[in-house]
Structure formats: structure tokens, C-alpha cells
């Protein structure tokens, strides 16, 4: 099997459709997924942050360093996997910084935020295309945004982390229909939810839980490769 490394060749039509569908939202930049094509395992995050948009590569900030630790514990590298996200532009929020001198323009602080369901829906065609093109056997949603994009919002990472879910994933019914929603596709995948790498940065108590989940995922991948 020939394996390439890069971004899935998302068509110009799909990119334009996503940009059109996301007009009016507080989003900036645009970033495709990256990794091995095809890949046995695909990681799905939330959205790029400021660092990722500047560098043009997924997971390059603080969360990226934690993801590298994930991969090391799994015995994998970025060249072995494909990394994607539910939203392809940076969701941001602006806040006026207090203390600006009288008569001067206010200073604005821009920070990352969690994408909305509508923003995830707007970018759905790209993830659909990537999953179809990358052909992963195992999909690893990292965090609730990635999990809900794939299976719906009836469960959470806190209840499903470290467990294998066998079944189809959600895909957009019609990207040209502005009111189109999700439907489940026909193909079945092994879905293994993990806490988002950023979670442990803010909650160190998750380290042991994540370590157990990574050991379980490593064992699952080994069994799957040998079956």
C-alpha cells in the first residue's frame, strides 16, 4: 500500500462551500487536516487556534505538545496518522482591554473559543471528504466537539472516553442545502474517544485517566492490526 503524507485533496468546490456556509461567523484563517493518506487511524480535534493558523499545521501549540506525548505513548508519529478537526478556521472572541489612555483607540485582545454547533455544521463537508479519502479503520475524536460531530450530542467524553464504539459516523446530507442536517453514513468505523490534549493542561488530575485510555487504545490497535 502506497502511503502519502500531506492534506487530503479537498476539492475547490468543497472549500468554497464551507467558506460560504461559514460567512458571518467570528472565524479567521483556514486549515486542512494533515498526515498519512491513507491512514489506519484518524484523530479529530476541535478547531485550529492562533498558532495553528499562523503555522499552517494542526496541533502546533500547547495542545500539540501534549498530542505528541499521546503519540509517543501509542508508539506512533504524525507520519503514521491523519489529524483533522471539526472546524477548519479559528473561532475567536474579541475583548476590549481595560486601561487604554483617554482619547486613544481601545486595545483589543483576541482569544480562542469553543466553536458553535452551527460553525461545526458549516465545515462538515471537509471532514466528510477527509474521512472518505483517508479511509481510516479507527477514528479518535478528541474532546466533546469532535465526538459530537461524529456520533451526535447524546453522550460526552467523560462518559465514553477509553471505550470502543463500533458504528457509522454522521455526515452532512447535502452541502448545497443551507438547512441540511446530518445523517449517518453506511460505513462502520471503530471510534475510540479520548480527552482533548488541552484538557490535561487545565486539569492535571486527568493524567492517570488519559494514560489508561492510551494504553487501552494501544492494545486495541495492536489487536486490530493482528486480526
mmCIF file of C-alpha atoms in Angstrom:
data_model
loop_
_atom_site.group_PDB
_atom_site.id
_atom_site.type_symbol
_atom_site.label_atom_id
_atom_site.label_comp_id
_atom_site.label_asym_id
_atom_site.label_seq_id
_atom_site.Cartn_x
_atom_site.Cartn_y
_atom_site.Cartn_z
ATOM 1 C CA UNK A 1 0.000 0.000 0.000
ATOM 2 C CA UNK A 2 1.407 3.383 -1.006
ATOM 3 C CA UNK A 3 1.121 5.987 1.720
ATOM 4 C CA UNK A 4 1.415 9.705 1.014
ATOM 5 C CA UNK A 5 1.844 12.489 3.580
ATOM 6 C CA UNK A 6 0.034 15.781 3.360
ATOM 7 C CA UNK A 7 -3.528 17.061 3.240
ATOM 8 C CA UNK A 8 -6.397 15.173 1.657
ATOM 9 C CA UNK A 9 -7.051 16.716 -1.770
ATOM 10 C CA UNK A 10 -10.214 18.560 -0.796
ATOM 11 C CA UNK A 11 -11.824 19.991 -3.915
ATOM 12 C CA UNK A 12 -12.109 23.718 -4.533
ATOM 13 C CA UNK A 13 -15.887 23.276 -4.647
ATOM 14 C CA UNK A 14 -15.958 21.905 -1.091
ATOM 15 C CA UNK A 15 -13.657 24.621 0.258
ATOM 16 C CA UNK A 16 -15.766 27.357 -1.340
ATOM 17 C CA UNK A 17 -18.933 25.761 0.003
ATOM 18 C CA UNK A 18 -17.536 25.748 3.556
ATOM 19 C CA UNK A 19 -16.392 29.364 3.294
ATOM 20 C CA UNK A 20 -19.824 30.336 2.014
ATOM 21 C CA UNK A 21 -21.597 28.357 4.728
ATOM 22 C CA UNK A 22 -19.478 29.993 7.458
ATOM 23 C CA UNK A 23 -19.948 33.611 6.369
ATOM 24 C CA UNK A 24 -20.895 35.887 9.249
ATOM 25 C CA UNK A 25 -19.277 33.781 11.978
ATOM 26 C CA UNK A 26 -16.338 35.007 14.057
ATOM 27 C CA UNK A 27 -13.775 32.798 12.367
ATOM 28 C CA UNK A 28 -10.357 33.500 10.892
ATOM 29 C CA UNK A 29 -7.875 31.598 8.746
ATOM 30 C CA UNK A 30 -8.346 28.220 7.137
ATOM 31 C CA UNK A 31 -6.522 24.950 7.751
ATOM 32 C CA UNK A 32 -6.922 21.492 6.271
ATOM 33 C CA UNK A 33 -6.019 18.273 8.042
ATOM 34 C CA UNK A 34 -2.629 16.667 7.613
ATOM 35 C CA UNK A 35 -0.999 13.274 7.788
ATOM 36 C CA UNK A 36 -0.733 9.885 6.178
ATOM 37 C CA UNK A 37 -3.059 9.129 3.256
ATOM 38 C CA UNK A 38 -4.491 6.532 3.583
ATOM 39 C CA UNK A 39 -4.164 6.110 7.354
ATOM 40 C CA UNK A 40 -5.377 3.369 9.665
ATOM 41 C CA UNK A 41 -6.074 5.875 12.449
ATOM 42 C CA UNK A 42 -7.501 9.381 12.218
ATOM 43 C CA UNK A 43 -7.593 11.907 15.066
ATOM 44 C CA UNK A 44 -10.362 14.512 15.065
ATOM 45 C CA UNK A 45 -9.904 17.612 17.221
ATOM 46 C CA UNK A 46 -11.949 20.739 17.759
ATOM 47 C CA UNK A 47 -10.603 23.663 15.696
ATOM 48 C CA UNK A 48 -7.266 25.343 14.984
ATOM 49 C CA UNK A 49 -6.036 28.050 17.322
ATOM 50 C CA UNK A 50 -3.924 31.114 16.614
ATOM 51 C CA UNK A 51 -0.646 29.155 16.437
ATOM 52 C CA UNK A 52 -2.043 26.574 14.033
ATOM 53 C CA UNK A 53 -3.426 29.212 11.669
ATOM 54 C CA UNK A 54 -0.086 31.058 11.593
ATOM 55 C CA UNK A 55 1.993 27.912 11.078
ATOM 56 C CA UNK A 56 -0.446 26.163 8.755
ATOM 57 C CA UNK A 57 -0.231 22.855 10.625
ATOM 58 C CA UNK A 58 -2.694 21.206 13.021
ATOM 59 C CA UNK A 59 -1.825 20.880 16.704
ATOM 60 C CA UNK A 60 1.303 23.014 16.939
ATOM 61 C CA UNK A 61 0.525 24.966 20.119
ATOM 62 C CA UNK A 62 0.490 23.768 23.737
ATOM 63 C CA UNK A 63 -2.098 21.110 22.935
ATOM 64 C CA UNK A 64 0.168 19.949 20.108
ATOM 65 C CA UNK A 65 2.939 19.169 22.585
ATOM 66 C CA UNK A 66 0.512 17.052 24.596
ATOM 67 C CA UNK A 67 -0.635 15.302 21.414
ATOM 68 C CA UNK A 68 2.995 14.422 20.682
ATOM 69 C CA UNK A 69 3.058 12.747 24.104
ATOM 70 C CA UNK A 70 -0.108 10.857 23.208
ATOM 71 C CA UNK A 71 1.519 9.584 20.034
ATOM 72 C CA UNK A 72 4.756 8.634 21.788
ATOM 73 C CA UNK A 73 2.819 6.509 24.270
ATOM 74 C CA UNK A 74 0.960 4.889 21.378
ATOM 75 C CA UNK A 75 4.200 4.174 19.526
ATOM 76 C CA UNK A 76 3.091 6.374 16.627
ATOM 77 C CA UNK A 77 4.297 9.505 14.849
ATOM 78 C CA UNK A 78 2.485 12.130 12.808
ATOM 79 C CA UNK A 79 3.644 10.247 9.714
ATOM 80 C CA UNK A 80 1.527 7.248 10.817
ATOM 81 C CA UNK A 81 -1.778 9.067 11.360
ATOM 82 C CA UNK A 82 -4.076 11.700 9.912
ATOM 83 C CA UNK A 83 -5.047 14.696 12.064
ATOM 84 C CA UNK A 84 -8.201 16.658 11.352
ATOM 85 C CA UNK A 85 -10.758 18.783 13.204
ATOM 86 C CA UNK A 86 -14.457 19.549 13.294
ATOM 87 C CA UNK A 87 -13.899 23.213 12.309
ATOM 88 C CA UNK A 88 -11.193 24.404 9.918
ATOM 89 C CA UNK A 89 -10.964 28.085 10.869
ATOM 90 C CA UNK A 90 -10.074 29.618 14.222
ATOM 91 C CA UNK A 91 -13.132 30.543 16.314
ATOM 92 C CA UNK A 92 -12.249 33.718 18.184
ATOM 93 C CA UNK A 93 -13.660 36.269 20.568
ATOM 94 C CA UNK A 94 -12.510 39.851 20.992
ATOM 95 C CA UNK A 95 -12.419 41.722 24.281
ATOM 96 C CA UNK A 96 -11.609 45.354 24.950
ATOM 97 C CA UNK A 97 -8.558 45.631 27.193
ATOM 98 C CA UNK A 98 -9.140 47.995 30.113
ATOM 99 C CA UNK A 99 -6.779 50.839 30.869
ATOM 100 C CA UNK A 100 -6.316 52.494 27.472
ATOM 101 C CA UNK A 101 -5.432 56.210 27.806
ATOM 102 C CA UNK A 102 -8.288 58.637 27.243
ATOM 103 C CA UNK A 103 -8.518 59.754 23.621
ATOM 104 C CA UNK A 104 -6.786 56.668 22.214
ATOM 105 C CA UNK A 105 -8.306 53.755 20.356
ATOM 106 C CA UNK A 106 -9.265 50.834 22.596
ATOM 107 C CA UNK A 107 -6.930 47.849 22.651
ATOM 108 C CA UNK A 108 -8.498 44.565 21.601
ATOM 109 C CA UNK A 109 -7.489 41.172 22.945
ATOM 110 C CA UNK A 110 -8.340 38.207 20.708
ATOM 111 C CA UNK A 111 -8.595 34.710 22.148
ATOM 112 C CA UNK A 112 -9.700 31.237 21.088
ATOM 113 C CA UNK A 113 -13.153 29.915 21.932
ATOM 114 C CA UNK A 114 -15.150 26.722 21.519
ATOM 115 C CA UNK A 115 -16.846 26.535 18.107
ATOM 116 C CA UNK A 116 -20.624 26.589 17.947
ATOM 117 C CA UNK A 117 -22.742 23.783 16.530
ATOM 118 C CA UNK A 118 -23.528 25.962 13.506
ATOM 119 C CA UNK A 119 -19.816 26.527 12.854
ATOM 120 C CA UNK A 120 -19.183 22.782 13.046
ATOM 121 C CA UNK A 121 -22.065 22.182 10.642
ATOM 122 C CA UNK A 122 -20.716 24.811 8.240
ATOM 123 C CA UNK A 123 -17.393 22.969 7.963
ATOM 124 C CA UNK A 124 -18.895 19.476 7.850
ATOM 125 C CA UNK A 125 -18.238 18.826 4.129
ATOM 126 C CA UNK A 126 -14.465 18.915 4.606
ATOM 127 C CA UNK A 127 -14.361 16.340 7.387
ATOM 128 C CA UNK A 128 -16.744 14.150 5.388
ATOM 129 C CA UNK A 129 -14.373 14.309 2.424
ATOM 130 C CA UNK A 130 -11.294 13.617 4.542
ATOM 131 C CA UNK A 131 -12.824 10.562 6.207
ATOM 132 C CA UNK A 132 -13.842 9.178 2.828
ATOM 133 C CA UNK A 133 -10.414 9.843 1.303
ATOM 134 C CA UNK A 134 -8.187 8.859 4.240
ATOM 135 C CA UNK A 135 -10.168 5.632 4.802
ATOM 136 C CA UNK A 136 -9.325 5.185 8.495
ATOM 137 C CA UNK A 137 -10.153 1.975 10.312
ATOM 138 C CA UNK A 138 -10.139 3.771 13.666
ATOM 139 C CA UNK A 139 -11.314 7.336 14.313
ATOM 140 C CA UNK A 140 -10.253 9.045 17.549
ATOM 141 C CA UNK A 141 -12.385 12.079 18.454
ATOM 142 C CA UNK A 142 -10.553 14.230 20.996
ATOM 143 C CA UNK A 143 -12.963 16.195 23.159
ATOM 144 C CA UNK A 144 -16.714 16.755 23.019
ATOM 145 C CA UNK A 145 -16.732 18.840 19.833
ATOM 146 C CA UNK A 146 -15.084 16.079 17.787
ATOM 147 C CA UNK A 147 -17.172 13.384 19.479
ATOM 148 C CA UNK A 148 -20.495 15.165 18.885
ATOM 149 C CA UNK A 149 -19.569 15.847 15.261
ATOM 150 C CA UNK A 150 -19.124 12.120 14.692
ATOM 151 C CA UNK A 151 -21.888 10.473 16.734
ATOM 152 C CA UNK A 152 -24.211 13.252 17.945
ATOM 153 C CA UNK A 153 -24.508 15.049 21.268
ATOM 154 C CA UNK A 154 -26.312 12.385 23.286
ATOM 155 C CA UNK A 155 -23.074 11.359 25.054
ATOM 156 C CA UNK A 156 -19.957 13.122 26.358
ATOM 157 C CA UNK A 157 -16.235 12.436 26.506
ATOM 158 C CA UNK A 158 -16.485 11.970 30.273
ATOM 159 C CA UNK A 159 -18.841 9.016 29.743
ATOM 160 C CA UNK A 160 -17.285 7.474 26.628
ATOM 161 C CA UNK A 161 -13.535 8.102 26.881
ATOM 162 C CA UNK A 162 -11.432 4.973 26.542
ATOM 163 C CA UNK A 163 -14.288 2.897 25.130
ATOM 164 C CA UNK A 164 -14.633 1.435 21.648
ATOM 165 C CA UNK A 165 -17.768 2.344 19.700
ATOM 166 C CA UNK A 166 -18.460 0.381 16.546
ATOM 167 C CA UNK A 167 -20.743 2.057 14.037
ATOM 168 C CA UNK A 168 -21.251 4.722 11.378
ATOM 169 C CA UNK A 169 -20.445 8.414 11.739
ATOM 170 C CA UNK A 170 -22.520 11.460 10.937
ATOM 171 C CA UNK A 171 -22.133 13.197 7.598
ATOM 172 C CA UNK A 172 -23.809 16.203 6.017
ATOM 173 C CA UNK A 173 -26.801 15.218 3.921
ATOM 174 C CA UNK A 174 -26.394 17.978 1.296
ATOM 175 C CA UNK A 175 -23.676 20.653 1.413
ATOM 176 C CA UNK A 176 -25.551 22.797 -1.118
ATOM 177 C CA UNK A 177 -28.654 22.959 1.066
ATOM 178 C CA UNK A 178 -28.218 25.655 3.750
ATOM 179 C CA UNK A 179 -30.693 23.951 6.076
ATOM 180 C CA UNK A 180 -29.410 20.414 5.545
ATOM 181 C CA UNK A 181 -28.502 18.453 8.664
ATOM 182 C CA UNK A 182 -26.585 15.277 9.450
ATOM 183 C CA UNK A 183 -27.370 11.690 8.569
ATOM 184 C CA UNK A 184 -25.434 8.560 9.488
ATOM 185 C CA UNK A 185 -23.324 7.125 6.683
ATOM 186 C CA UNK A 186 -23.316 3.493 5.636
ATOM 187 C CA UNK A 187 -19.737 2.545 6.527
ATOM 188 C CA UNK A 188 -18.881 1.392 10.046
ATOM 189 C CA UNK A 189 -15.793 2.548 11.956
ATOM 190 C CA UNK A 190 -14.135 1.807 15.269
ATOM 191 C CA UNK A 191 -14.482 5.046 17.248
ATOM 192 C CA UNK A 192 -12.248 5.495 20.308
ATOM 193 C CA UNK A 193 -12.916 8.788 22.154
ATOM 194 C CA UNK A 194 -10.116 10.485 24.112
ATOM 195 C CA UNK A 195 -9.935 13.634 26.192
ATOM 196 C CA UNK A 196 -8.707 16.587 24.152
ATOM 197 C CA UNK A 197 -4.968 17.214 24.696
ATOM 198 C CA UNK A 198 -5.794 20.683 26.031
ATOM 199 C CA UNK A 199 -7.891 19.155 28.836
ATOM 200 C CA UNK A 200 -4.884 17.918 30.785
ATOM 201 C CA UNK A 201 -3.248 21.355 30.565
ATOM 202 C CA UNK A 202 -6.091 22.782 32.647
ATOM 203 C CA UNK A 203 -6.807 19.694 34.733
ATOM 204 C CA UNK A 204 -3.733 17.691 35.730
ATOM 205 C CA UNK A 205 -5.906 15.191 37.579
ATOM 206 C CA UNK A 206 -6.805 13.722 34.178
ATOM 207 C CA UNK A 207 -3.255 12.471 33.564
ATOM 208 C CA UNK A 208 -3.828 9.000 35.026
ATOM 209 C CA UNK A 209 -7.162 8.605 33.238
ATOM 210 C CA UNK A 210 -5.623 9.602 29.908
ATOM 211 C CA UNK A 211 -2.666 7.249 30.442
ATOM 212 C CA UNK A 212 -5.079 4.347 30.980
ATOM 213 C CA UNK A 213 -7.053 5.308 27.892
ATOM 214 C CA UNK A 214 -3.894 5.478 25.768
ATOM 215 C CA UNK A 215 -2.794 2.046 26.983
ATOM 216 C CA UNK A 216 -6.241 0.700 26.085
ATOM 217 C CA UNK A 217 -6.067 2.322 22.644
ATOM 218 C CA UNK A 218 -2.582 0.947 22.026
ATOM 219 C CA UNK A 219 -3.783 -2.547 22.920
ATOM 220 C CA UNK A 220 -6.866 -2.153 20.720
ATOM 221 C CA UNK A 221 -4.743 -1.027 17.742
ATOM 222 C CA UNK A 222 -2.405 -3.992 18.203
ATOM 223 C CA UNK A 223 -5.290 -6.449 18.267
ATOM 224 C CA UNK A 224 -6.882 -4.799 15.235
ATOM 225 C CA UNK A 225 -3.604 -4.917 13.277
ATOM 226 C CA UNK A 226 -3.221 -8.625 14.025
ATOM 227 C CA UNK A 227 -6.814 -9.574 13.203
#
